[in-house]
Coordinates of C-alpha atoms and ligand atoms in Angstrom, one line a residue:
X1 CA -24.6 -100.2 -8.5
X2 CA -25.4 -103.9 -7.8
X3 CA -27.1 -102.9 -4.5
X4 CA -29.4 -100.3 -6.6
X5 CA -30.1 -103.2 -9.2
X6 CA -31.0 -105.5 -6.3
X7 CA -33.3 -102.9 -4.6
X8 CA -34.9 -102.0 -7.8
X9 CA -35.7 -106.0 -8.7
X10 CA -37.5 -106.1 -5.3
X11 CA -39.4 -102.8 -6.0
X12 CA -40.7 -103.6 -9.7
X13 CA -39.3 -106.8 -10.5
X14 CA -41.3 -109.9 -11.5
X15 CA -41.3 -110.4 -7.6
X16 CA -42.0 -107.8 -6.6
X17 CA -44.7 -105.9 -4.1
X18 CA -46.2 -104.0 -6.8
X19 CA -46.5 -107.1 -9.7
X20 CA -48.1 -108.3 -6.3
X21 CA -50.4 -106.1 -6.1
X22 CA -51.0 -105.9 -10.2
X23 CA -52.8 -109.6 -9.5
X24 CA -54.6 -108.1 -6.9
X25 CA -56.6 -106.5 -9.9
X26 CA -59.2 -109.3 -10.8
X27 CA -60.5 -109.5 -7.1
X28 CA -61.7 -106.0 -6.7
X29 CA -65.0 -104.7 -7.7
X30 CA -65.7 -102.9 -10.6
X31 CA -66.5 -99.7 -9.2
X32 CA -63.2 -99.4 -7.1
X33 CA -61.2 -100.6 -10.2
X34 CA -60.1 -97.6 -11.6
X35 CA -58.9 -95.7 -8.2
X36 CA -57.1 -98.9 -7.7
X37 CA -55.5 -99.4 -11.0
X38 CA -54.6 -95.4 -11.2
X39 CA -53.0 -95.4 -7.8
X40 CA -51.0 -98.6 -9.0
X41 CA -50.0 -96.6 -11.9
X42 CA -48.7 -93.5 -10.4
X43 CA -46.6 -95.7 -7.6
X44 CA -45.1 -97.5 -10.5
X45 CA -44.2 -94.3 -12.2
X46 CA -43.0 -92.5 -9.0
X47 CA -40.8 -95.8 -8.3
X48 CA -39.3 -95.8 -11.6
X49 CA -38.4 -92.2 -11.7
X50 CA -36.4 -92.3 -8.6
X51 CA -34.1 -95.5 -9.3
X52 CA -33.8 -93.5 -12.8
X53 CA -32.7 -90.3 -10.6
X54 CA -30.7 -92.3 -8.8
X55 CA -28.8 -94.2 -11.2
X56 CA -27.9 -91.1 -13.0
X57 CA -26.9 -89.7 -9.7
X58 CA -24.4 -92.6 -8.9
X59 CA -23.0 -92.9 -12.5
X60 CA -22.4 -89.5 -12.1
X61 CA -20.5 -90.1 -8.9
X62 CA -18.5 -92.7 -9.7
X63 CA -17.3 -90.8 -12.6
X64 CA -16.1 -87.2 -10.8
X65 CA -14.5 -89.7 -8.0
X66 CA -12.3 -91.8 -10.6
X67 CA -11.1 -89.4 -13.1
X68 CA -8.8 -91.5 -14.5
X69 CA -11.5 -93.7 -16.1
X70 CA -13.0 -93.2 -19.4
X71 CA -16.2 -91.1 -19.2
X72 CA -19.4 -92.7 -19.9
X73 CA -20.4 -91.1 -23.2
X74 CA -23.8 -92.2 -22.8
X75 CA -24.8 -90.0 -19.8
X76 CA -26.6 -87.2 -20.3
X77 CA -24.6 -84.2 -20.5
X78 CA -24.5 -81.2 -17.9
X79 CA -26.4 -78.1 -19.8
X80 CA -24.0 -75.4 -19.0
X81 CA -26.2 -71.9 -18.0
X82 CA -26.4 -70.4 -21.2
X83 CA -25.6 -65.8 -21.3
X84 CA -27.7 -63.6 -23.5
X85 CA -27.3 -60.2 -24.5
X86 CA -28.8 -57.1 -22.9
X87 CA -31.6 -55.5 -24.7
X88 CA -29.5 -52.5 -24.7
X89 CA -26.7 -53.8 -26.6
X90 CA -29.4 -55.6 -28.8
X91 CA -31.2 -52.6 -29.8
X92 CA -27.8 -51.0 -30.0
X93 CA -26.1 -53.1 -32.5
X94 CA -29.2 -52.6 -34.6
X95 CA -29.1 -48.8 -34.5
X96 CA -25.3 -48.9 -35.3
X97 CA -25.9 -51.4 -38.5
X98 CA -28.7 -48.9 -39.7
X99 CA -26.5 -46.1 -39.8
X100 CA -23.2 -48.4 -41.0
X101 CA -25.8 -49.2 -44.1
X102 CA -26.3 -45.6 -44.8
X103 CA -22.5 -45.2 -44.7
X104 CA -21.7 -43.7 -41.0
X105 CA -18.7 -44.4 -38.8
X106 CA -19.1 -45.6 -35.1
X107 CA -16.8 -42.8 -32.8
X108 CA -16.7 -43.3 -29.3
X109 CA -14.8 -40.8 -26.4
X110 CA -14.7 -40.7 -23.0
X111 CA -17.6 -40.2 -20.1
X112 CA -15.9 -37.8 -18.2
X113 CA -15.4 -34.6 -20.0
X114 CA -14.6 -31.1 -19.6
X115 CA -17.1 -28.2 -19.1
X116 CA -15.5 -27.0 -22.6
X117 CA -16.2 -30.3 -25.0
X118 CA -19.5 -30.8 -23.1
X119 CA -20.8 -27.0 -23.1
X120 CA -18.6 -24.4 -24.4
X121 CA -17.8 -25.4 -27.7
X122 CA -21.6 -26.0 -28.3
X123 CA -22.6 -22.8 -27.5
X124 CA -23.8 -23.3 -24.5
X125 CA -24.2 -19.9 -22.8
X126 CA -22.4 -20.0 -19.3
X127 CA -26.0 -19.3 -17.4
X128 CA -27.9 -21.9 -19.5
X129 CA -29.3 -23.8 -17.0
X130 CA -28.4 -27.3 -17.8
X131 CA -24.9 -26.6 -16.3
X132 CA -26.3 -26.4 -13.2
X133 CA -25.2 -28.3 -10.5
X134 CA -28.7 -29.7 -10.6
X135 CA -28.5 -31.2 -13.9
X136 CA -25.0 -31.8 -13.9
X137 CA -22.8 -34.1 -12.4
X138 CA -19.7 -32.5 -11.1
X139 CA -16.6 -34.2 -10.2
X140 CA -14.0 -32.3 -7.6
X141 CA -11.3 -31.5 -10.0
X142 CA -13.7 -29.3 -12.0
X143 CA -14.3 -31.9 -15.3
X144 CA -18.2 -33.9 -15.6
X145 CA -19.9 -36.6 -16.4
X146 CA -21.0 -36.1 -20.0
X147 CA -24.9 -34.9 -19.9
X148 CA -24.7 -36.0 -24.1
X149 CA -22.4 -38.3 -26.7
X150 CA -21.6 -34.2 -28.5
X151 CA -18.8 -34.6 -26.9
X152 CA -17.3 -37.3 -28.9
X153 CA -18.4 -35.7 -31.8
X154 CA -16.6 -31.9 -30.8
X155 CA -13.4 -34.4 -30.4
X156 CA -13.7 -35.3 -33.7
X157 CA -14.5 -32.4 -35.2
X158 CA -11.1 -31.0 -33.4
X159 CA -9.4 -33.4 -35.2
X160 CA -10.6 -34.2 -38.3
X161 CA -11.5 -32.0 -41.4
X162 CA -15.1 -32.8 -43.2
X163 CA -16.5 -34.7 -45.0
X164 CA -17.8 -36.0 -41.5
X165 CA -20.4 -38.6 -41.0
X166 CA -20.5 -40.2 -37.5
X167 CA -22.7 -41.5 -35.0
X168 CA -21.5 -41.4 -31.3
X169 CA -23.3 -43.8 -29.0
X170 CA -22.8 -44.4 -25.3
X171 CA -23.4 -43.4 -22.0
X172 CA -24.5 -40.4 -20.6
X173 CA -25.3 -38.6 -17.2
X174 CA -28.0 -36.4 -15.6
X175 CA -28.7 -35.2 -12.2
X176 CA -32.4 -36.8 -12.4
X177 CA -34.2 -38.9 -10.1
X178 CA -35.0 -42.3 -11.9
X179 CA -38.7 -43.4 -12.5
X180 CA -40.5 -44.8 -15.1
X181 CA -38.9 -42.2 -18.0
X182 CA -35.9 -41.4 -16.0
X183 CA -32.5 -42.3 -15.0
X184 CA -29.5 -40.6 -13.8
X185 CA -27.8 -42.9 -16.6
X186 CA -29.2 -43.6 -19.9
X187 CA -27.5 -44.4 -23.3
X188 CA -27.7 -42.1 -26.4
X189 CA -26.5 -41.9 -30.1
X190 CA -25.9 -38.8 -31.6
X191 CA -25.4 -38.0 -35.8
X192 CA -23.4 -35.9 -36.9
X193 CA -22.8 -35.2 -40.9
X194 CA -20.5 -32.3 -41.8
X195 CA -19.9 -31.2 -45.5
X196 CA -20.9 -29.0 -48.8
X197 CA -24.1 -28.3 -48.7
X198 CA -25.7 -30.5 -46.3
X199 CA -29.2 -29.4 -46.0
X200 CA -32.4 -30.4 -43.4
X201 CA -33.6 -32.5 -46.4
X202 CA -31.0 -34.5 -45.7
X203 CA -31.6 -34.5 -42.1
X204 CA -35.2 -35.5 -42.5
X205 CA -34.3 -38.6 -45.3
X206 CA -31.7 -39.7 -42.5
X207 CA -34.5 -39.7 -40.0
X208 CA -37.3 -41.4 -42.4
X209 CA -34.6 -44.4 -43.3
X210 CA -33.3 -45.0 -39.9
X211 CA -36.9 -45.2 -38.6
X212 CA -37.6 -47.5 -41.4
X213 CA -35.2 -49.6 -40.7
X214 CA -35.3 -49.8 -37.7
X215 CA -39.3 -49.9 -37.4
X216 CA -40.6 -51.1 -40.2
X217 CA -41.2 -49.9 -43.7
X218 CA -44.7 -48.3 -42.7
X219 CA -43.1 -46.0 -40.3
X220 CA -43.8 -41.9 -40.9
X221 CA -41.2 -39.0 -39.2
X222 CA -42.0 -36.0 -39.1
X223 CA -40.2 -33.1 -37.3
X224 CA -41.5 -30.0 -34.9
X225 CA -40.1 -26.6 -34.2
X226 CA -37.7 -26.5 -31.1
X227 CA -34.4 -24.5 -29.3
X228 CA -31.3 -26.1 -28.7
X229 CA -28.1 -23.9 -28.3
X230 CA -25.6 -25.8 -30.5
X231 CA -28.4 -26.2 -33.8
X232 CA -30.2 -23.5 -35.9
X233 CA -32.9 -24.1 -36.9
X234 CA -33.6 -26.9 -34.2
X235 CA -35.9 -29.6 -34.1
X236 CA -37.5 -32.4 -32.4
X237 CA -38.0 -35.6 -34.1
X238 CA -41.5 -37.7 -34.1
X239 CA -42.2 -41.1 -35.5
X240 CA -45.9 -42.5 -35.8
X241 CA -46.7 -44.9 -33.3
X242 CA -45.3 -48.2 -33.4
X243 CA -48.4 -50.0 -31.5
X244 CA -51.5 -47.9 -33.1
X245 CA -50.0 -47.2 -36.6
X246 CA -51.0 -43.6 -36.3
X247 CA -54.7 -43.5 -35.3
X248 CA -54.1 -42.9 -31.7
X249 CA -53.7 -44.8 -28.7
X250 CA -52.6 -45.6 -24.8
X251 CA -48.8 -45.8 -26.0
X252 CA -48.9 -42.1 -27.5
X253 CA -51.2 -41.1 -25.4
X254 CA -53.8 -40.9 -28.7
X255 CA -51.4 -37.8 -30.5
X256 CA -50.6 -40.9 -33.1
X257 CA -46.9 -39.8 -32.9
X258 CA -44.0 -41.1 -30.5
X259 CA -40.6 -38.9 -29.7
X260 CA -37.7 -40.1 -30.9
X261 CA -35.2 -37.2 -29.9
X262 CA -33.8 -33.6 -30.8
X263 CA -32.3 -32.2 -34.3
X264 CA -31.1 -29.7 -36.2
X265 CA -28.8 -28.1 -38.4
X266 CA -25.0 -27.5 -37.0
X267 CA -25.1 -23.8 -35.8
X268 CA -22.2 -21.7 -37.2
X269 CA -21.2 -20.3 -34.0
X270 CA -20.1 -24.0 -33.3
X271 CA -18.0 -24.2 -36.7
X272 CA -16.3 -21.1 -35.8
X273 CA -15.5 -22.2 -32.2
X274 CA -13.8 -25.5 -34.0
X275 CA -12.4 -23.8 -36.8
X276 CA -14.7 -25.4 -39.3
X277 CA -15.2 -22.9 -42.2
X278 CA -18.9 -22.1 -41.9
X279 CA -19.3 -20.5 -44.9
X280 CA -17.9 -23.5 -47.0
X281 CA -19.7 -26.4 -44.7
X282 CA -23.1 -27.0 -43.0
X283 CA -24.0 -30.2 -41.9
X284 CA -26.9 -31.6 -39.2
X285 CA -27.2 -33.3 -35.9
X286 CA -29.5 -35.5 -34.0
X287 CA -29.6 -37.1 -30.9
X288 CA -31.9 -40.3 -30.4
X289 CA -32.7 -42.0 -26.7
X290 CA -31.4 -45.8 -27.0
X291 CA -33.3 -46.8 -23.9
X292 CA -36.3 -45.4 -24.9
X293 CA -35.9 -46.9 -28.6
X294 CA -35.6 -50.3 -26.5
X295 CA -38.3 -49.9 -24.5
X296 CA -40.7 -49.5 -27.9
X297 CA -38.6 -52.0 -29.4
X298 CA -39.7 -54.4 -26.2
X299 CA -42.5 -52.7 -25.0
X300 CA -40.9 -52.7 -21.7
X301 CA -43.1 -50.3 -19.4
X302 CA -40.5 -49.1 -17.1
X303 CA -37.1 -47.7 -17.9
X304 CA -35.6 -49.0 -14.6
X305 CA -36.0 -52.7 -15.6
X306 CA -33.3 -51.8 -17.9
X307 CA -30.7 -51.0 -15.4
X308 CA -31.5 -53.2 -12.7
X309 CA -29.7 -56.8 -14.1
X310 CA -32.5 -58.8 -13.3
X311 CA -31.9 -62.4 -14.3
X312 CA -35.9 -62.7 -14.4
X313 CA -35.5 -59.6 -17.0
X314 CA -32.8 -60.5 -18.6
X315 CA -33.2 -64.2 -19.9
X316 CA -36.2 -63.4 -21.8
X317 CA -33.8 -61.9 -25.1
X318 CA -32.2 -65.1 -26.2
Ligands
2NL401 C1 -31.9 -34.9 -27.8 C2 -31.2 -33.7 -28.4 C3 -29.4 -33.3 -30.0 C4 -27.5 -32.6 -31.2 C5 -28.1 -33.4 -30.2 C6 -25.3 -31.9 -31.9 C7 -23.9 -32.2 -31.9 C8 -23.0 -31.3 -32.4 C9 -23.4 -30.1 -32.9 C10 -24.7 -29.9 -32.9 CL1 -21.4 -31.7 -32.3 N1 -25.7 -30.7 -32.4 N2 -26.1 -32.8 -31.4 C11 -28.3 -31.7 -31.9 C12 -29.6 -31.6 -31.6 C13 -30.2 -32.4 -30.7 O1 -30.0 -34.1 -29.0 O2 -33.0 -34.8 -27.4 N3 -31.2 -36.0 -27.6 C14 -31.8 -37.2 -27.1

C-alpha cells in the first residue's frame, strides 16, 4: 500500500510531472490554451481514477487473503446480482388476487392426465378432433399432457359437493408449432362456479370485474356466440382494447375488441357424468390465456420471449 502511495505522490503529488506541467500553463499562447489545459485535465482525471481502482482493488486483497482481520467497514460493499420475478408469475399472482377478492379458491392438479379427466368427462366425443394425436400429446403408457387446467377442476368436482367456486391455473400442452401466438406450452386459468341457480349474468359480471381489475376501470366485455363440448350455451369472451380504448387500432387489428378466452354455462351432460344433480345446480366456466394476458399487460410482441429465459428479457420486471 505504501508502494501505491509512493507511486501516486510522484504521479499527482506536489512534485509531480503533471503539477509540472500545470506551470507549464502561463508560457503557452492563448489560442493553444484550452487544448492544453483540457488534455491536462483529462490525464489528471484518468490518473486519479486508476490509483482509486487500484486502491480499492488491493484493500480488497488484503482483506480475502487475511480473514482473520477485521473487515474494513468502509469499503464499498459487493452488490450481490439481484433475481426478479417472471412476467408470468407477475401477471399470474395478479389474476389469482382478482379472483381471491371476488371470493375464489386457487386448485391446482397434475399435468399429466388421463384421456378420461382431460376428455371424457367433458363430453368430449371420442372423434372430436382435438384428441388427435396432432393436437395432443401422448405419452406411451396411454395417459397425456393436459391440453387445458379442466382437469383440475373435473378432480374437484369428483370430490367435492357445490357450492364450488375455483380457478385452476397452470400449465398446459398442445401439439402446436410455436410462433408469435403459439407454443407447445402455454399457461391457462380456468373458472369454475357450481351452485343454485348460477346463471350467465353471473358469468358476464365475473368477466366485467376481473377485466376491471385487472385492466382498468374503463375496460368493456362483451361475449360472442361459440361451440365447446363441455358448455351450453358457449361463448367467447372479448374485452375492448387495452391500447386504442375501443376506436380501433394496429393491436386489435381496428375491431376495437381483444380476446380474452372461451365461456359458458356448465353443460348437464358433464353434471351427470360427475354425479352433480343437474337439475338442482348450474354453474359457468371460463378459460382465460395467461400468456397472452401478459403479453397485453407488457405489450410484449412475441409469445416466445416468454419462454426463452432471456436474462436481456427478463431483468426489465423488477
Ligand atoms: C378457452 C376455452 C374454456 C371451460 C374452458 C370448463 C370446465 C369445466 C366444465 C365446463 Cl370443468 N367448462 N371450462 C369452458 C369454456 C371455455 O376455455 O378458450 N380457454 C383459453
Amino acid at each position: 500500500m505504501s508502494d501505491l502511495a509512493n507511486i501516486k505522490a510522484r504521479y499527482l503529488g506536489k512534485k509531480s510531472v503533471l503539477v509540472e506541467q500545470y506551470a507549464r500553463m502561463k508560457d503557452i499562447t492563448p489560442q493553444d490554451k484550452p487544448a492544453f489545459g483540457n488534455s491536462l485535465n483529462q490525464s489528471k482525471t484518468a490518473l486519479e481514477q486508476l490509483f482509486s481502482d487500484k486502491e480499492t482493488e488491493l484493500k480488497h486483497k488484503s482483506w480475502s487473503q487475511n480473514k482473520d482481520a477485521v473487515s474494513d467497514l468502509t469499503l464499498p460493499g459487493v452488490i450481490p446480482a439481484q433475481g426478479s420475478l417472471h412476467p408470468l408469475t407477475i401477471v399470474l399472482r395478479e389474476i389469482e388476487d382478482v379472483f381471491m377478492s371476488m371470493g375464489f379458491e386457487v386448485a391446482e392438479g397434475f399435468d399429466i392426465e388421463d384421456e378420461y379427466h382431460n376428455f371424457d368427462a367433458l363430453n368430449t366425443p371420442s372423434d372430436h378432433p382435438s384428441r388427435n394425436l396432432a393436437d395432443t400429446f401422448y405419452l406411451k403408457d396411454g395417459n397425456l399432457l393436459r391440453t387445458q387446467t379442466s382437469t383440475v377442476q373435473v378432480r374437484v368436482m369428483e370430490n367435492y359437493p357445490p357450492p364450488i367456486k375455483i380457478i385452476s391455473p397452470g400449465r398446459c400442452y398442445r401439439n402446436d408449432k410455436a410462433d408469435a401466438s403459439h407454443s407447445p406450452v402455454f399457461h391457462q386459468v380456468e373458472a369454475l362456479v357450481v351452485d343454485e341457480e348460477i346463471s350467465l349474468g353471473d358469468l358476464k359480471d365475473t368477466l366485467q370485474i376481473f377485466a376491471e381489475r385487472m385492466f382498468g376501470s374503463k375496460v368493456k366485455t362483451r361475449i360472442r356466440p361459440h361451440f365447446f363440448p363441455f358448455t351450453e350455451p358457449s361463448a367467447e369472451m372479448d374485452m375492448s382494447c387495452v391500447m386504442c380504448g375501443g376506436s380501433g387500432c394496429k393491436v386489435c387489428k381496428q375491431s376495437g375488441w381483444l380476446e380474452l378466452g372461451g365461456a359458458g354455462m356448465v353443460d348437464p351432460n358433464v353434471f351427470d357424468m360427475l354425479k352433480i344433480d343437474s337439475e338442482k345446480y348450474s354453474g359457468f366456466a371460463f378459460g382465460l390465456g395467461i400468456d397472452r394476458i401478459a403479453m397485453m399487460k407488457f405489450d410484449i410482441p412475441d409469445l416466445r420471449i416468454l419462454f426463452e429465459n432471456d436474462l436481456r428479457f427478463l431483468k426489465q420486471f423488477r
